[in-house]
PDB file of C-alpha atoms in Angstrom:
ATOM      1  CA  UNK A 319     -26.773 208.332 -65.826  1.00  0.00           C
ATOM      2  CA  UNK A 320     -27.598 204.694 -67.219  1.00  0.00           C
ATOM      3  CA  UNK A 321     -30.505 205.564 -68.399  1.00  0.00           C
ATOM      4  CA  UNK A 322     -29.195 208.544 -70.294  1.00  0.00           C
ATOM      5  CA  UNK A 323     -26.866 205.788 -71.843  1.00  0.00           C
ATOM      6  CA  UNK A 324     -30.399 203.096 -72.723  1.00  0.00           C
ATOM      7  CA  UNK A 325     -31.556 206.444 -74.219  1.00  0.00           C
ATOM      8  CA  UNK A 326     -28.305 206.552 -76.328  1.00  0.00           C
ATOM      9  CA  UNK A 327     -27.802 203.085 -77.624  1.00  0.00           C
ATOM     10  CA  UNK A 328     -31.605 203.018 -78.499  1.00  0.00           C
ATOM     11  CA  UNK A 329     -31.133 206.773 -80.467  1.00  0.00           C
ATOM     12  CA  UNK A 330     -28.256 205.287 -82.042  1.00  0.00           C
ATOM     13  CA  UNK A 331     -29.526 202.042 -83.176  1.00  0.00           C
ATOM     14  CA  UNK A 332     -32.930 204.116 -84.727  1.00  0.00           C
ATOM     15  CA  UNK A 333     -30.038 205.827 -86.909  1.00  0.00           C
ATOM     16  CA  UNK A 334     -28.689 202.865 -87.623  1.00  0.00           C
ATOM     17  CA  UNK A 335     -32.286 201.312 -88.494  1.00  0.00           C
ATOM     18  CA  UNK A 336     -32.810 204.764 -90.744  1.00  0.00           C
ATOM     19  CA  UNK A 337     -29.438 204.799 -92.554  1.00  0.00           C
ATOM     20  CA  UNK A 338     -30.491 201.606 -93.897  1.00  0.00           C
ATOM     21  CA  UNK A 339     -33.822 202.357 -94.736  1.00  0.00           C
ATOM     22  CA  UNK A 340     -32.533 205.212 -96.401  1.00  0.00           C
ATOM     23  CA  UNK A 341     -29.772 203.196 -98.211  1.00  0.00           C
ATOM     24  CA  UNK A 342     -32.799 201.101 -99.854  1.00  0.00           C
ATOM     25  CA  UNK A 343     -34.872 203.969-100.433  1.00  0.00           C
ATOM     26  CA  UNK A 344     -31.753 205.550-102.629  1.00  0.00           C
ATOM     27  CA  UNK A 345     -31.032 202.598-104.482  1.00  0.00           C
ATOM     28  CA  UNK A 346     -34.643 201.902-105.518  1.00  0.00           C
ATOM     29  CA  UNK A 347     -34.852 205.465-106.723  1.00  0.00           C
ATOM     30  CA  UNK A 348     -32.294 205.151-108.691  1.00  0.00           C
ATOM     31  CA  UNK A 349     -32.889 202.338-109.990  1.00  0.00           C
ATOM     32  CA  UNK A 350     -36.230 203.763-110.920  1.00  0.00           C
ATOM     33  CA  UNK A 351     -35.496 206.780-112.230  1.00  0.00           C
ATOM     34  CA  UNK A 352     -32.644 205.107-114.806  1.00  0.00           C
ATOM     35  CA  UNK A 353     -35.527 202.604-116.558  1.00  0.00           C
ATOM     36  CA  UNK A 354     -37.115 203.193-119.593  1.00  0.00           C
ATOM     37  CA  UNK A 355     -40.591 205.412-118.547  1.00  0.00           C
ATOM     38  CA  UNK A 356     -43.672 204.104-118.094  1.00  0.00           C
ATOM     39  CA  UNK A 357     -46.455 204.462-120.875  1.00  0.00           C
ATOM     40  CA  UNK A 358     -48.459 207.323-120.244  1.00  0.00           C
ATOM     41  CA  UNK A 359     -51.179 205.996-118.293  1.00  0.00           C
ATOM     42  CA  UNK A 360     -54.323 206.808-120.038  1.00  0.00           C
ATOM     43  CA  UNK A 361     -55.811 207.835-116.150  1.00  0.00           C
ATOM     44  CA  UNK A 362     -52.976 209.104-114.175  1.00  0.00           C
ATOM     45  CA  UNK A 363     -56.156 208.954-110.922  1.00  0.00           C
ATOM     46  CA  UNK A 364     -56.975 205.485-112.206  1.00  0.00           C
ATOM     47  CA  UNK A 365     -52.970 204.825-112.191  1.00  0.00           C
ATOM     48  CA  UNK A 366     -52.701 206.201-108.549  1.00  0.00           C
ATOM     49  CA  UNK A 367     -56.077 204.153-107.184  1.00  0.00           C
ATOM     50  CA  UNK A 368     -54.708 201.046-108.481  1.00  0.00           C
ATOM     51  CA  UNK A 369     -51.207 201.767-106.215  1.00  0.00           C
ATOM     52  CA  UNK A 370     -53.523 202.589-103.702  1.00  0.00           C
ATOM     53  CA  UNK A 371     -54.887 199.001-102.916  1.00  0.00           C
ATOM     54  CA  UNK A 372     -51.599 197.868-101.330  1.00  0.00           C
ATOM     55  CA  UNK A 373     -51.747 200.069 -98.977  1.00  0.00           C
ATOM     56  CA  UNK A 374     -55.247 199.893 -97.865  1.00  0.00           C
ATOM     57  CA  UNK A 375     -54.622 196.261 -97.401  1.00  0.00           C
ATOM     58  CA  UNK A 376     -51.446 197.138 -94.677  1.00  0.00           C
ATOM     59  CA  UNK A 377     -54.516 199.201 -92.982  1.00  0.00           C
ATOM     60  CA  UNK A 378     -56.467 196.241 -93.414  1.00  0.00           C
ATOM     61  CA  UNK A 379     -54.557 193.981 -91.682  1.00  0.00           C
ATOM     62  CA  UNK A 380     -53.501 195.934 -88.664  1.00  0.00           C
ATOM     63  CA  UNK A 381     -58.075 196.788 -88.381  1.00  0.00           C
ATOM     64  CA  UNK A 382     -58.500 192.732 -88.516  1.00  0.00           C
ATOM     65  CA  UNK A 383     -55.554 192.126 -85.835  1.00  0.00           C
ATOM     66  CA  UNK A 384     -57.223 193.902 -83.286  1.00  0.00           C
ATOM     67  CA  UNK A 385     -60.645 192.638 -83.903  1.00  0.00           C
ATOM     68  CA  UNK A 386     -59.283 189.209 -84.459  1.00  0.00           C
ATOM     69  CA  UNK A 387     -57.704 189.781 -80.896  1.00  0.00           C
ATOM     70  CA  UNK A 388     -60.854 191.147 -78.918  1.00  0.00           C
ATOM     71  CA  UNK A 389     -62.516 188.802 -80.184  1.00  0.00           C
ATOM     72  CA  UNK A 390     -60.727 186.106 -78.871  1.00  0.00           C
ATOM     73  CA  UNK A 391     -59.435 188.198 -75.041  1.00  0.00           C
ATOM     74  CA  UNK A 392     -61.820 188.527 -72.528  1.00  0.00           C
ATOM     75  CA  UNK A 393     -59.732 191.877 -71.485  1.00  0.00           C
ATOM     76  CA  UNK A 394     -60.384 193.195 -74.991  1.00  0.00           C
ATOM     77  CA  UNK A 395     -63.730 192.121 -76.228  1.00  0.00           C
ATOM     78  CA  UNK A 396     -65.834 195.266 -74.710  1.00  0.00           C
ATOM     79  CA  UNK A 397     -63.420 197.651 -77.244  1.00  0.00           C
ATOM     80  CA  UNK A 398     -61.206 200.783 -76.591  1.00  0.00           C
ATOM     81  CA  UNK A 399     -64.054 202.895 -75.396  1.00  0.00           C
ATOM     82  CA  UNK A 400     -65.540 200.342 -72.582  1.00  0.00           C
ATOM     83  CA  UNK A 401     -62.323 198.102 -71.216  1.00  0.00           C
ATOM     84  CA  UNK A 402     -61.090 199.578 -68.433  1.00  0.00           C
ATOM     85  CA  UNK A 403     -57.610 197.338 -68.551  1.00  0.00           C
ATOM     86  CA  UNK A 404     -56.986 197.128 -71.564  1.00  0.00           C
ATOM     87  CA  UNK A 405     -54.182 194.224 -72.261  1.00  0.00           C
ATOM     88  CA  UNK A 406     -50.945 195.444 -72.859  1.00  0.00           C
ATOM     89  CA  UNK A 407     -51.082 193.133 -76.454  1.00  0.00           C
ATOM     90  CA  UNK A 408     -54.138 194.985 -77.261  1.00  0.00           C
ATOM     91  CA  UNK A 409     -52.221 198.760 -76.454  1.00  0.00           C
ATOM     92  CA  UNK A 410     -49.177 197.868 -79.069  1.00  0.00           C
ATOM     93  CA  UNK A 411     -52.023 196.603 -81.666  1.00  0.00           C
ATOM     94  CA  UNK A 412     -53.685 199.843 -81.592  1.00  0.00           C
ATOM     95  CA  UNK A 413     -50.373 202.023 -81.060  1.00  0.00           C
ATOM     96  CA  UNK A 414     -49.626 200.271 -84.981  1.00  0.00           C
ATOM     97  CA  UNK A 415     -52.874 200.692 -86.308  1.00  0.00           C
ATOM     98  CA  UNK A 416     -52.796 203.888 -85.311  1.00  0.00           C
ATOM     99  CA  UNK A 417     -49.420 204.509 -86.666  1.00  0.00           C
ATOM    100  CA  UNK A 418     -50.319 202.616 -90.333  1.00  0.00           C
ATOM    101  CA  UNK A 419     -54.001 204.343 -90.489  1.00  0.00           C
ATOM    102  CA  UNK A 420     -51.598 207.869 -90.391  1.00  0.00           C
ATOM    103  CA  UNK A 421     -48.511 206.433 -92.584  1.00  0.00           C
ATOM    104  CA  UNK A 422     -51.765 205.113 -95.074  1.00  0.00           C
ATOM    105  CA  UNK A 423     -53.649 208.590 -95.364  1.00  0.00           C
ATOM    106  CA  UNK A 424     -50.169 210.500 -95.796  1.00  0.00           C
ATOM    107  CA  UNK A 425     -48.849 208.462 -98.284  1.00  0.00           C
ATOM    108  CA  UNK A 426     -51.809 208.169-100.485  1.00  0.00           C
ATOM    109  CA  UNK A 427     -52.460 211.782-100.380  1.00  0.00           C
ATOM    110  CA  UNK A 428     -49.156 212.103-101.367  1.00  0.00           C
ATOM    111  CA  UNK A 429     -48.986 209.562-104.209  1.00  0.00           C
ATOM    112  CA  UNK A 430     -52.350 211.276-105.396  1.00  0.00           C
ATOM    113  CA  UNK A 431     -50.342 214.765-105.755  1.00  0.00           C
ATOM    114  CA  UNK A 432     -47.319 212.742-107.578  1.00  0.00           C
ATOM    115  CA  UNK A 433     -49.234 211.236-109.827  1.00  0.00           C
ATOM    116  CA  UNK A 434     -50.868 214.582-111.039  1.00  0.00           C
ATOM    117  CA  UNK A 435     -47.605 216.534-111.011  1.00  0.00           C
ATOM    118  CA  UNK A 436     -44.735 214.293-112.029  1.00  0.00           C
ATOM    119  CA  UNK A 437     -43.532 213.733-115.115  1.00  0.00           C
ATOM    120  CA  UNK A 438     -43.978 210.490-116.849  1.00  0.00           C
ATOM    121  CA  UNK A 439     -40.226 208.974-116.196  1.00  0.00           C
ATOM    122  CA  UNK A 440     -41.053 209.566-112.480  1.00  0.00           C
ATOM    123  CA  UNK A 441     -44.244 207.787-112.313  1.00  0.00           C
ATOM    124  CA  UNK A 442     -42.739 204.157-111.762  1.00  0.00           C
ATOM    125  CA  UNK A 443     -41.879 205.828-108.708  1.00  0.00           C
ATOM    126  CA  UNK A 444     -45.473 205.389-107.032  1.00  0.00           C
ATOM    127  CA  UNK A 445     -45.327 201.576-107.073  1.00  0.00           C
ATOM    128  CA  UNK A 446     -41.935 201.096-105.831  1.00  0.00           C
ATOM    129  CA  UNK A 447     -42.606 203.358-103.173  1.00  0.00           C
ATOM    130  CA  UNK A 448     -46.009 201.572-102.425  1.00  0.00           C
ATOM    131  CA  UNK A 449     -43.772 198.451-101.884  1.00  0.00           C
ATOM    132  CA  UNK A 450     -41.542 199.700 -99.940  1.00  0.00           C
ATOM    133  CA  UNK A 451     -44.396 201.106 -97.773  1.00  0.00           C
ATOM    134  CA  UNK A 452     -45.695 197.591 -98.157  1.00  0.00           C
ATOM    135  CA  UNK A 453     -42.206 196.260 -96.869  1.00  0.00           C
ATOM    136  CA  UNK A 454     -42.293 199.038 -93.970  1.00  0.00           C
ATOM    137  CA  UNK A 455     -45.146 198.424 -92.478  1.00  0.00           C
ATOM    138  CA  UNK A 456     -44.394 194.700 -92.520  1.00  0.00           C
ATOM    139  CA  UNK A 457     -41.165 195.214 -90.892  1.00  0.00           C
ATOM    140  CA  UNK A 458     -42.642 197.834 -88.141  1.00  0.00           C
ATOM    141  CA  UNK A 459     -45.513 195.304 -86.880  1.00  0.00           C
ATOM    142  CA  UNK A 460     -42.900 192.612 -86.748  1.00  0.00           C
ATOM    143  CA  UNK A 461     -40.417 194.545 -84.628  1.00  0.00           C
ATOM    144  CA  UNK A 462     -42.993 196.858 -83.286  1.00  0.00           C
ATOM    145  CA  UNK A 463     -42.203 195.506 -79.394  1.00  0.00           C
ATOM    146  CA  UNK A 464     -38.776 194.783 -79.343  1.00  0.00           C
ATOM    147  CA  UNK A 465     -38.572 198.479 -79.580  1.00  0.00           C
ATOM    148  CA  UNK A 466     -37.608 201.632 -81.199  1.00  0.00           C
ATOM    149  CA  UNK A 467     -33.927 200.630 -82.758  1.00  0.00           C
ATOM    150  CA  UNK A 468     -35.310 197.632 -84.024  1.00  0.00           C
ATOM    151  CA  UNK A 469     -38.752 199.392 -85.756  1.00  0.00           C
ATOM    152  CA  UNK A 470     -36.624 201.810 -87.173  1.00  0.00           C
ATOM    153  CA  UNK A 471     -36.064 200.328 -90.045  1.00  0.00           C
ATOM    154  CA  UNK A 472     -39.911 199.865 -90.834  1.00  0.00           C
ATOM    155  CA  UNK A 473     -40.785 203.401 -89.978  1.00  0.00           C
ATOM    156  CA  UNK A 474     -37.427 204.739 -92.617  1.00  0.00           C
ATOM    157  CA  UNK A 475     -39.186 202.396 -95.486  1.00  0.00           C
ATOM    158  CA  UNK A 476     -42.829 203.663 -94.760  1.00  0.00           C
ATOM    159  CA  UNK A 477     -42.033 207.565 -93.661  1.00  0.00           C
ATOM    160  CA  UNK A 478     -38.964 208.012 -96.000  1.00  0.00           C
ATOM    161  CA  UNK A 479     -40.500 207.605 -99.857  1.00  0.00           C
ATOM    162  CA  UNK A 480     -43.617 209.464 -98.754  1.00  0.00           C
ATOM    163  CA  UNK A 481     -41.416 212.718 -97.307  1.00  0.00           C
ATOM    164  CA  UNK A 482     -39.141 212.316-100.739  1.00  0.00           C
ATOM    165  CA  UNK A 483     -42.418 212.438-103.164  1.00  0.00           C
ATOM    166  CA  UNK A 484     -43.588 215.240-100.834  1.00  0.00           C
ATOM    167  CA  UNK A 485     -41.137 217.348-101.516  1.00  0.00           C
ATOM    168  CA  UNK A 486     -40.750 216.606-104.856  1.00  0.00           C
ATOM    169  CA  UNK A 487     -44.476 217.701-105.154  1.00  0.00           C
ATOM    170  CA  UNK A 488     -44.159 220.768-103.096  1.00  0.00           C
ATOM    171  CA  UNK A 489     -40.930 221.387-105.867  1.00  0.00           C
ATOM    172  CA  UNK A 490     -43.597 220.658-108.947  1.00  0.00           C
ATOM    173  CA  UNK A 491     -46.277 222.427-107.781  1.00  0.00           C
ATOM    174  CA  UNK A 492     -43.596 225.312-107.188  1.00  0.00           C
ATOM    175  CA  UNK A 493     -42.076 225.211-110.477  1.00  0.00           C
ATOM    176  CA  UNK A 494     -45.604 225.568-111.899  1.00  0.00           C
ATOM    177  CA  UNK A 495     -48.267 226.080-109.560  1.00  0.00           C
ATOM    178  CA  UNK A 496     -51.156 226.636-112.554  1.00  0.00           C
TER     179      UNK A 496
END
């Protein structure tokens, strides 16, 4: 029974975390979509590349943590495929690698498709998104092992804007698909 309660708070608190991920993710779509539009980039795949680089940086930086820390651990230094006991530092470094490599290849698939499909006042969209992403993935590392309420609110700012644009693709490509 008091684990069914742990399992409770913790569910609760990752609702909490996405509710306010969520909140932010409203308000900087509004805010977005309000503004004056962009200029037409002259290379909407040029445009989506460049929003791209933030990003690959967050999958940087989680690659260059865990060779920074095998490096450095004699637990660590033979790699994933030859340690046999692995440190448990060296399991949550992978577990968010792992987690921003996926986040990474979603989201810039995703931005990709927006920036073919969306109309010009909904382009500004793609770099506040990629900051929020930026701000997610930040937020996720940080909290990563003080568990899942408190990583919540990384994994709303990262996961949310990419599963809005998706949809908002799948709606564009629906509305016209040639």
């Amino acid at each position: 029974m008091a684990s069914q309660t742990a399992i409770g708070r913790q569910q609760l608190g990752v609702v909490r975390g996405v509710a306010a991920g969520a909140a932010a993710l409203l308000a900087v779509t509004a805010y977005c979509l309000i503004q004056q539009p962009f200029p037409e980039p002259e290379d909407r795949v040029r445009f989506w590349m460049k929003w791209n680089i933030p990003k690959a940086a967050c999958l940087w930086w989680q690659i260059a943590r865990v060779g920074n820390h095998r490096f450095s651990s004699p637990a660590d230094i033979m790699g994933a495929g030859l340690s046999t006991n692995p440190s448990p530092q060296i399991k949550c470094m992978q577990a968010t690698l792992q987690n921003t490599l996926e986040q990474t290849v979603l989201a810039s698939l995703v931005h990709g498709g927006f920036a073919a499909l969306a109309p010009l006042q909904w382009l500004q969209l793609i770099p506040a998104y990629t900051l929020l992403f930026v701000a997610g993935r930040v937020l996720f590392v940080a909290r990563y092992e003080s568990g899942a309420a408190a990583r919540a609110p990384g994994v709303a700012l990262t996961l949310l804007p990419t599963q809005l644009m998706l949809l908002g693709c799948c709606w564009l490509l629906f509305k016209d698909p040639w």
